[in-house]
Amino acid sequence: MAEPTDNKAGIEQFQAAPQPQQVRVEDIPDVLPVLPISNNVIFPATITPVAIGKPKSLAAVEGAMTADKLIVAIAMRPAGTEEEAAESAEDLYEYGTVCSILKLLRMPDGTMRILVQGLRKAKIEAIAEQEPAIRARLTIIEESAERTREIEALMRNVVELINKIVSMVSYLPDELRSAAMSIEDPLMLAYLVATLFRLKIEEKQRILELDNLTEKYRVLLRILNREVEILEIGGKIKEDVQTEITKAQREYYLREQLKAIQHELGETDETQAEVEEIDERLATLELPDEVRTEAEREVKRLRRIPPISPEHQIIRTYLDWIIELPWRVSTDDNLDLDRARNILDEDHYGLDKVKERIVEYLAVRNLKHDTHGPILCFVGPPGTGKTSLGQSIARALGRQFIRMSLGGMRDEAEIRGHRRTYIGAMPGRILQSIRRAGSNNPVMMLDEMDKVGADFRGDPSSALLEVLDPAQNNTFRDHYLNLAFDLSKVLFIGTANILHTIQPALRDRMEVIQLSGYTTEEKIEIATKYLVPRQIEENGLNADQIEFTREAIQRIIEAYTREAGVRNLEREIGGICRKVAFKFASKEGRRVVVEPDAIPDYLGPQKVFPEVARRTSVPGVATGLAWTEAGGDVLFIEATKMPGGKSLQLTGQLGDVMQESARAAVSCVRARAEAIGLPADFYEKNDLHVHVPAGAIPKDGPSAGVVMATAIVSCVSEIPVSNRVAMTGEITLTGVVLPVGGIKEKVLAARRAGITKVILPARNENDVKEIPDELCKGIEFVFAEDIGQVLDAAFNGSLPIKRPKVHA
Ligand SMILES: Nc1ncnc2c1ncn2[C@@H]1O[C@H](COP(=O)(O)OP(=O)(O)OP(=O)(O)O)[C@@H](O)[C@H]1O
Ligand SMILES: [Mg+2]
């Protein structure tokens, strides 16, 4: 049996072969030796190399060589295995190809290589001989090779498909395209294609056997089309597999590389352990769903990112924040009302209104457990106990206390934090405080709310709006975390010295509680009960070593401090304690009882003087009541006249409103000069100068109108104002006295200054009713409708005032 060698060689030889021999049909003998071919079919018009090793094939070739070199190559029906395929005549197909042997090569092992050229198709009629070679009787079949239109079209199709297949298959050389195109003979083309493509034996044989050329082409086309389809699918599969593999390979490769790098840096185990630890901690925490999802996502990212990358640390910090924040951790409120009230009383004297409010809150909590924390705002002068009250409230409720000073804060990001995309981003102060508190229901004190700034970096007040809105603050979103945190359980307490610099929307969200300054009596109580014991302890003394008499404390309050609160008082008491402590420390200490007379030894000469009497002893000075951030205060307005005419000077850093109110006062007095009993031409002959000490402190506002008018009248009439009188009120050109603010603070200031008569606008009478009686004790209030009544009271009737008619 003979075996074809590989196809590639076949093409080369096909092209390189000498021109096919022209053998005429008549020259072909009837009986020829048979060359059985396994696994291939040899077609006419093609040149094929064949390897021959089996005895009958060898004998057949030998026989042909001794005769006219003609042989008939017949394919064998496919057999199970090589061994089974005997060279028996029964296995041969019925049709074969008469070939001429072009070349013969004898191999050293006795086998042969031959090159055969197919000449004609032949049908086997009978087997003439079996031994030593098979010989068969043949009929030569002439085939038509007419190029009809149909054949032409079929040929083009075939060429096209060949082009396609060649481009897709690596075992077919590119030259095949040009070869296929250049073939004119349709039969030749059909056979060439059938030779070159890897078709099944049955298929090849069928192409050989079919008589009709069109039929041949149709079969061929079907086979080629199928082949293209298979190739296409194969290509796609291959491509998919390829990308799959390259991706997997790449990842594997990178991972290995990463491992190597980490190993080199000695980091693998540690980092792994670190991530595991975070994972475990997260698992034990009770977190809102949103937070857990986000945390898990970040942990996943953390595993992927090598620890040397800066991103790693950023994610770690973020996860730390998630772990540390008390998402669901609350402290239990102490809802015992009596206990709470006791604690509040323990820490602060007075302040009943605030204490009541807190106890009320607790009472409501007792009834309804999920109430929102109220948002309180303590407003009052410095040192009146706003901040320390917050601490005390936290203690009474049994909650954590955190204080956040908003003073000077300008950047919105301080409240809400920076987005994580910024380097060094952090959560805002709210969440920082919560983390420090370790519970989600602390008492959070927003101190100095009136001193929040605002500029191009944003307005922190606006961020606070959300924090302090009970409807929104249960989903407070910090820029850094970008996760909703529930702030609704927090008890917010704001503090401020003045209300009007707080953004109105913010003010509106809070329940304002006013703390006014303390009277001397209250201060004495506060000092004996709280400040003195505290300072004694702070300076390392005990009650056996030092004692303050009531009179001494009063002396300190009156001669060494002038304030609404008790901060300076505490400082002065502290100063005395320090000096005593020093004596004990230097071993010369004896028990000390601090008496009023001894105070200058400790604190130096008197610092504050009751100025009113001294200052108003001359004509032209009137005592006004002012309201400042530090509470109320007295202020003196001086007026003087000098020869000249019609000029008015105003000094003492007066704001526009105050200057205008001074001019109005002058005009008001001039217009009524006669009625008041002043020379009608006083302004014609004199220059006036109004001055408000202390000249370095800016002052503004209309409430000193009546004071200025009084000072001018006193100066012109040369009658001094009563030194027990102080006043406040705006004045109009028609002489009407208009109401002003801060009455309570002003009254307290008057008391401190030893004033006994306070002249107020008539329309402020209601404000006075709200002041506790004990604060008003010893003060006579005069409610004036017009300048005449003011002057009456101020000069105790020593001016010959004719009542002018007033239209209010
Ligand atoms: N009624 C009071 N009873 C006992 N101590 C008081 C009272 N009022 C104030 N104090 C004490 O005075 C000191 C100053 O009070 P605190 O710091 O709370 O003032 P503040 O109102 O916050 O002032 P500022 O407006 O300047 O912040 C604290 O030590 C506080 O304990
Ligand atoms: Mg404070």
mmCIF file of C-alpha atoms in Angstrom, residues 96-325:
data_model
loop_
_atom_site.group_PDB
_atom_site.id
_atom_site.type_symbol
_atom_site.label_atom_id
_atom_site.label_comp_id
_atom_site.label_asym_id
_atom_site.label_seq_id
_atom_site.Cartn_x
_atom_site.Cartn_y
_atom_site.Cartn_z
ATOM 1 C CA GLY A 96 -9.175 5.126 -9.675
ATOM 2 C CA THR A 97 -6.767 7.231 -11.667
ATOM 3 C CA VAL A 98 -4.350 6.061 -14.232
ATOM 4 C CA CYS A 99 -1.004 7.590 -13.369
ATOM 5 C CA SER A 100 2.336 7.811 -14.968
ATOM 6 C CA ILE A 101 5.318 7.419 -12.674
ATOM 7 C CA LEU A 102 7.487 10.470 -13.117
ATOM 8 C CA LYS A 103 10.218 9.659 -10.653
ATOM 9 C CA LEU A 104 11.303 6.755 -8.555
ATOM 10 C CA LEU A 105 13.547 6.765 -5.527
ATOM 11 C CA ARG A 106 14.681 3.530 -3.904
ATOM 12 C CA MET A 107 15.322 3.801 -0.214
ATOM 13 C CA PRO A 108 18.024 1.794 1.599
ATOM 14 C CA ASP A 109 15.381 -0.118 3.626
ATOM 15 C CA GLY A 110 13.866 -1.462 0.445
ATOM 16 C CA THR A 111 10.956 0.951 0.319
ATOM 17 C CA MET A 112 10.355 3.437 -2.489
ATOM 18 C CA ARG A 113 9.317 7.016 -3.074
ATOM 19 C CA ILE A 114 7.608 7.746 -6.293
ATOM 20 C CA LEU A 115 6.161 10.826 -7.904
ATOM 21 C CA VAL A 116 3.052 10.105 -9.909
ATOM 22 C CA GLN A 117 1.103 12.203 -12.331
ATOM 23 C CA GLY A 118 -2.625 11.533 -12.636
ATOM 24 C CA LEU A 119 -3.715 11.119 -16.211
ATOM 25 C CA ARG A 120 -7.229 9.824 -16.552
ATOM 26 C CA LYS A 121 -10.069 8.573 -14.500
ATOM 27 C CA ALA A 122 -10.600 4.860 -14.832
ATOM 28 C CA LYS A 123 -13.231 2.354 -13.774
ATOM 29 C CA ILE A 124 -12.180 -1.069 -12.625
ATOM 30 C CA GLU A 125 -14.044 -3.696 -14.523
ATOM 31 C CA ALA A 126 -12.386 -6.722 -13.053
ATOM 32 C CA ILE A 127 -9.388 -7.872 -11.054
ATOM 33 C CA ALA A 128 -7.138 -9.745 -13.480
ATOM 34 C CA GLU A 129 -4.422 -10.887 -11.055
ATOM 35 C CA GLN A 130 -3.843 -10.874 -7.303
ATOM 36 C CA GLU A 131 -0.215 -11.975 -7.088
ATOM 37 C CA PRO A 132 2.486 -10.721 -6.924
ATOM 38 C CA ALA A 133 0.753 -7.437 -7.678
ATOM 39 C CA ILE A 134 -2.878 -6.741 -8.196
ATOM 40 C CA ARG A 135 -3.651 -6.100 -11.799
ATOM 41 C CA ALA A 136 -7.002 -4.821 -12.985
ATOM 42 C CA ARG A 137 -8.893 -4.514 -16.194
ATOM 43 C CA LEU A 138 -9.966 -0.898 -16.746
ATOM 44 C CA THR A 139 -12.219 1.356 -18.713
ATOM 45 C CA ILE A 140 -10.845 4.852 -19.211
ATOM 46 C CA ILE A 141 -13.426 7.544 -18.610
ATOM 47 C CA GLU A 142 -13.134 10.747 -20.556
ATOM 48 C CA GLU A 143 -14.343 13.756 -18.629
ATOM 49 C CA SER A 144 -15.586 16.969 -20.094
ATOM 50 C CA ALA A 145 -13.918 20.237 -19.148
ATOM 51 C CA GLU A 146 -16.210 22.678 -20.822
ATOM 52 C CA ARG A 147 -16.329 26.167 -19.306
ATOM 53 C CA THR A 148 -20.026 26.920 -19.365
ATOM 54 C CA ARG A 149 -21.361 30.036 -17.603
ATOM 55 C CA GLU A 150 -22.462 27.973 -14.690
ATOM 56 C CA ILE A 151 -19.085 26.324 -14.392
ATOM 57 C CA GLU A 152 -17.450 29.727 -14.598
ATOM 58 C CA ALA A 153 -19.550 31.017 -11.708
ATOM 59 C CA LEU A 154 -18.882 27.927 -9.667
ATOM 60 C CA MET A 155 -15.161 28.274 -10.315
ATOM 61 C CA ARG A 156 -15.126 31.862 -9.104
ATOM 62 C CA ASN A 157 -16.927 30.836 -5.990
ATOM 63 C CA VAL A 158 -14.395 28.169 -5.349
ATOM 64 C CA VAL A 159 -11.492 30.563 -5.851
ATOM 65 C CA GLU A 160 -13.064 33.000 -3.470
ATOM 66 C CA LEU A 161 -13.503 30.360 -0.826
ATOM 67 C CA ILE A 162 -9.939 29.248 -1.327
ATOM 68 C CA ASN A 163 -8.747 32.764 -0.717
ATOM 69 C CA LYS A 164 -10.717 32.865 2.457
ATOM 70 C CA ILE A 165 -9.504 29.541 3.698
ATOM 71 C CA VAL A 166 -5.878 30.268 2.858
ATOM 72 C CA SER A 167 -6.032 33.407 4.925
ATOM 73 C CA MET A 168 -7.370 31.468 7.855
ATOM 74 C CA VAL A 169 -5.346 28.318 7.764
ATOM 75 C CA SER A 170 -1.689 28.212 8.463
ATOM 76 C CA TYR A 171 -0.914 24.915 6.674
ATOM 77 C CA LEU A 172 -1.892 26.319 3.288
ATOM 78 C CA PRO A 173 0.700 28.525 1.590
ATOM 79 C CA ASP A 174 -0.300 31.909 0.210
ATOM 80 C CA GLU A 175 0.834 30.912 -3.285
ATOM 81 C CA LEU A 176 -2.159 28.662 -3.475
ATOM 82 C CA ARG A 177 -4.339 31.689 -4.154
ATOM 83 C CA SER A 178 -2.471 32.723 -7.252
ATOM 84 C CA ALA A 179 -2.192 29.134 -8.357
ATOM 85 C CA ALA A 180 -5.929 28.609 -8.058
ATOM 86 C CA MET A 181 -6.640 31.811 -9.929
ATOM 87 C CA SER A 182 -4.371 31.018 -12.800
ATOM 88 C CA ILE A 183 -5.915 27.619 -13.564
ATOM 89 C CA GLU A 184 -8.130 27.767 -16.645
ATOM 90 C CA ASP A 185 -9.241 24.188 -16.850
ATOM 91 C CA PRO A 186 -12.263 23.658 -14.605
ATOM 92 C CA LEU A 187 -11.500 19.983 -14.148
ATOM 93 C CA MET A 188 -7.959 20.730 -13.129
ATOM 94 C CA LEU A 189 -9.131 23.311 -10.616
ATOM 95 C CA ALA A 190 -11.649 20.935 -9.082
ATOM 96 C CA TYR A 191 -9.052 18.201 -8.705
ATOM 97 C CA LEU A 192 -6.390 20.537 -7.386
ATOM 98 C CA VAL A 193 -8.721 21.794 -4.701
ATOM 99 C CA ALA A 194 -9.790 18.273 -3.826
ATOM 100 C CA THR A 195 -6.129 17.266 -3.499
ATOM 101 C CA LEU A 196 -5.004 20.130 -1.377
ATOM 102 C CA PHE A 197 -7.735 20.334 1.181
ATOM 103 C CA ARG A 198 -7.964 17.925 3.977
ATOM 104 C CA LEU A 199 -11.093 16.160 2.974
ATOM 105 C CA LYS A 200 -12.339 12.804 4.072
ATOM 106 C CA ILE A 201 -11.474 9.914 1.802
ATOM 107 C CA GLU A 202 -15.140 9.334 0.999
ATOM 108 C CA GLU A 203 -15.507 12.926 -0.064
ATOM 109 C CA LYS A 204 -12.444 12.879 -2.234
ATOM 110 C CA GLN A 205 -13.539 9.666 -3.810
ATOM 111 C CA ARG A 206 -16.974 11.073 -4.517
ATOM 112 C CA ILE A 207 -15.491 14.038 -6.283
ATOM 113 C CA LEU A 208 -13.458 11.711 -8.394
ATOM 114 C CA GLU A 209 -16.379 9.466 -9.190
ATOM 115 C CA LEU A 210 -18.985 12.081 -10.112
ATOM 116 C CA ASP A 211 -19.352 12.338 -13.859
ATOM 117 C CA ASN A 212 -20.998 15.666 -14.031
ATOM 118 C CA LEU A 213 -18.577 18.602 -13.614
ATOM 119 C CA THR A 214 -21.271 20.881 -12.172
ATOM 120 C CA GLU A 215 -22.048 18.211 -9.617
ATOM 121 C CA LYS A 216 -18.382 17.938 -8.755
ATOM 122 C CA TYR A 217 -18.251 21.693 -8.134
ATOM 123 C CA ARG A 218 -21.363 21.684 -6.069
ATOM 124 C CA VAL A 219 -20.014 19.027 -3.756
ATOM 125 C CA LEU A 220 -16.760 20.882 -3.588
ATOM 126 C CA LEU A 221 -18.459 24.140 -2.719
ATOM 127 C CA ARG A 222 -20.507 22.526 -0.023
ATOM 128 C CA ILE A 223 -17.394 21.057 1.475
ATOM 129 C CA LEU A 224 -15.465 24.316 1.254
ATOM 130 C CA ASN A 225 -18.282 26.311 2.795
ATOM 131 C CA ARG A 226 -18.499 23.888 5.627
ATOM 132 C CA GLU A 227 -14.768 24.180 6.046
ATOM 133 C CA VAL A 228 -14.932 27.994 6.222
ATOM 134 C CA GLU A 229 -17.652 27.771 8.802
ATOM 135 C CA ILE A 230 -15.691 25.358 10.922
ATOM 136 C CA LEU A 231 -12.612 27.478 10.599
ATOM 137 C CA GLU A 232 -14.505 30.563 11.645
ATOM 138 C CA ILE A 233 -15.969 28.903 14.694
ATOM 139 C CA GLY A 234 -12.612 27.403 15.471
ATOM 140 C CA GLY A 235 -10.990 30.806 15.147
ATOM 141 C CA LYS A 236 -13.466 32.326 17.513
ATOM 142 C CA ILE A 237 -13.060 29.599 20.066
ATOM 143 C CA LYS A 238 -9.347 29.901 19.778
ATOM 144 C CA GLU A 239 -9.528 33.649 20.229
ATOM 145 C CA ASP A 240 -11.739 33.381 23.299
ATOM 146 C CA VAL A 241 -9.560 30.784 24.824
ATOM 147 C CA GLN A 242 -6.542 32.825 23.979
ATOM 148 C CA THR A 243 -7.775 36.015 25.683
ATOM 149 C CA GLU A 244 -8.964 34.003 28.639
ATOM 150 C CA ILE A 245 -5.597 32.461 28.969
ATOM 151 C CA THR A 246 -3.624 35.659 28.514
ATOM 152 C CA LYS A 247 -5.739 37.449 31.115
ATOM 153 C CA ALA A 248 -5.383 34.692 33.638
ATOM 154 C CA GLN A 249 -1.711 34.419 32.893
ATOM 155 C CA ARG A 250 -1.156 38.129 33.254
ATOM 156 C CA GLU A 251 -2.964 38.274 36.564
ATOM 157 C CA TYR A 252 -1.130 35.277 37.855
ATOM 158 C CA TYR A 253 2.140 36.745 36.759
ATOM 159 C CA LEU A 254 1.463 40.114 38.413
ATOM 160 C CA ARG A 255 0.314 38.445 41.590
ATOM 161 C CA GLU A 256 3.432 36.388 41.755
ATOM 162 C CA GLN A 257 5.473 39.500 41.185
ATOM 163 C CA LEU A 258 3.605 41.340 43.923
ATOM 164 C CA LYS A 259 4.141 38.450 46.295
ATOM 165 C CA ALA A 260 7.809 38.501 45.514
ATOM 166 C CA ILE A 261 8.024 42.229 46.163
ATOM 167 C CA GLN A 262 6.072 41.962 49.383
ATOM 168 C CA HIS A 263 8.162 39.050 50.470
ATOM 169 C CA GLU A 264 11.293 41.021 49.686
ATOM 170 C CA LEU A 265 9.981 43.832 51.902
ATOM 171 C CA GLY A 266 8.976 41.389 54.605
ATOM 172 C CA GLU A 267 5.419 42.630 54.583
ATOM 173 C CA THR A 268 3.227 39.831 53.479
ATOM 174 C CA ASP A 269 2.267 38.271 56.749
ATOM 175 C CA GLU A 270 1.977 41.456 58.693
ATOM 176 C CA THR A 271 -0.300 43.158 56.193
ATOM 177 C CA GLN A 272 -2.385 40.089 55.867
ATOM 178 C CA ALA A 273 -2.765 39.928 59.615
ATOM 179 C CA GLU A 274 -3.618 43.603 59.744
ATOM 180 C CA VAL A 275 -6.397 43.274 57.204
ATOM 181 C CA GLU A 276 -7.714 40.186 58.964
ATOM 182 C CA GLU A 277 -7.785 42.065 62.219
ATOM 183 C CA ILE A 278 -9.772 44.911 60.709
ATOM 184 C CA ASP A 279 -12.134 42.412 59.159
ATOM 185 C CA GLU A 280 -12.671 40.676 62.474
ATOM 186 C CA ARG A 281 -13.285 43.901 64.308
ATOM 187 C CA LEU A 282 -15.832 44.975 61.731
ATOM 188 C CA ALA A 283 -17.584 41.664 62.114
ATOM 189 C CA THR A 284 -18.015 42.181 65.847
ATOM 190 C CA LEU A 285 -19.400 45.715 65.489
ATOM 191 C CA GLU A 286 -23.019 46.638 65.165
ATOM 192 C CA LEU A 287 -23.153 48.848 62.078
ATOM 193 C CA PRO A 288 -25.886 50.341 59.918
ATOM 194 C CA ASP A 289 -26.247 48.502 56.608
ATOM 195 C CA GLU A 290 -24.871 51.316 54.523
ATOM 196 C CA VAL A 291 -21.780 51.506 56.692
ATOM 197 C CA ARG A 292 -21.192 47.782 56.630
ATOM 198 C CA THR A 293 -21.418 47.583 52.842
ATOM 199 C CA GLU A 294 -19.000 50.441 52.456
ATOM 200 C CA ALA A 295 -16.618 49.009 55.034
ATOM 201 C CA GLU A 296 -16.590 45.638 53.343
ATOM 202 C CA ARG A 297 -15.883 47.227 50.024
ATOM 203 C CA GLU A 298 -12.968 49.117 51.475
ATOM 204 C CA VAL A 299 -11.569 45.999 53.145
ATOM 205 C CA LYS A 300 -11.655 44.291 49.786
ATOM 206 C CA ARG A 301 -9.744 47.178 48.276
ATOM 207 C CA LEU A 302 -7.298 47.114 51.148
ATOM 208 C CA ARG A 303 -6.435 43.503 50.462
ATOM 209 C CA ARG A 304 -5.571 44.337 46.902
ATOM 210 C CA ILE A 305 -3.481 47.413 47.500
ATOM 211 C CA PRO A 306 0.080 46.817 48.637
ATOM 212 C CA PRO A 307 1.023 48.473 51.920
ATOM 213 C CA ILE A 308 3.722 50.553 50.271
ATOM 214 C CA SER A 309 1.095 52.411 48.278
ATOM 215 C CA PRO A 310 -0.102 55.640 49.925
ATOM 216 C CA GLU A 311 -3.638 54.576 49.080
ATOM 217 C CA HIS A 312 -3.267 51.713 51.546
ATOM 218 C CA GLN A 313 -2.792 54.032 54.472
ATOM 219 C CA ILE A 314 -5.675 56.216 53.347
ATOM 220 C CA ILE A 315 -8.047 53.271 53.295
ATOM 221 C CA ARG A 316 -6.758 52.090 56.655
ATOM 222 C CA THR A 317 -7.414 55.460 58.251
ATOM 223 C CA TYR A 318 -10.874 55.489 56.757
ATOM 224 C CA LEU A 319 -11.627 52.040 58.110
ATOM 225 C CA ASP A 320 -10.267 53.062 61.494
ATOM 226 C CA TRP A 321 -12.779 55.872 61.536
ATOM 227 C CA ILE A 322 -15.607 53.514 60.726
ATOM 228 C CA ILE A 323 -14.490 51.172 63.471
ATOM 229 C CA GLU A 324 -14.015 53.852 66.078
ATOM 230 C CA LEU A 325 -17.217 55.807 65.578
#
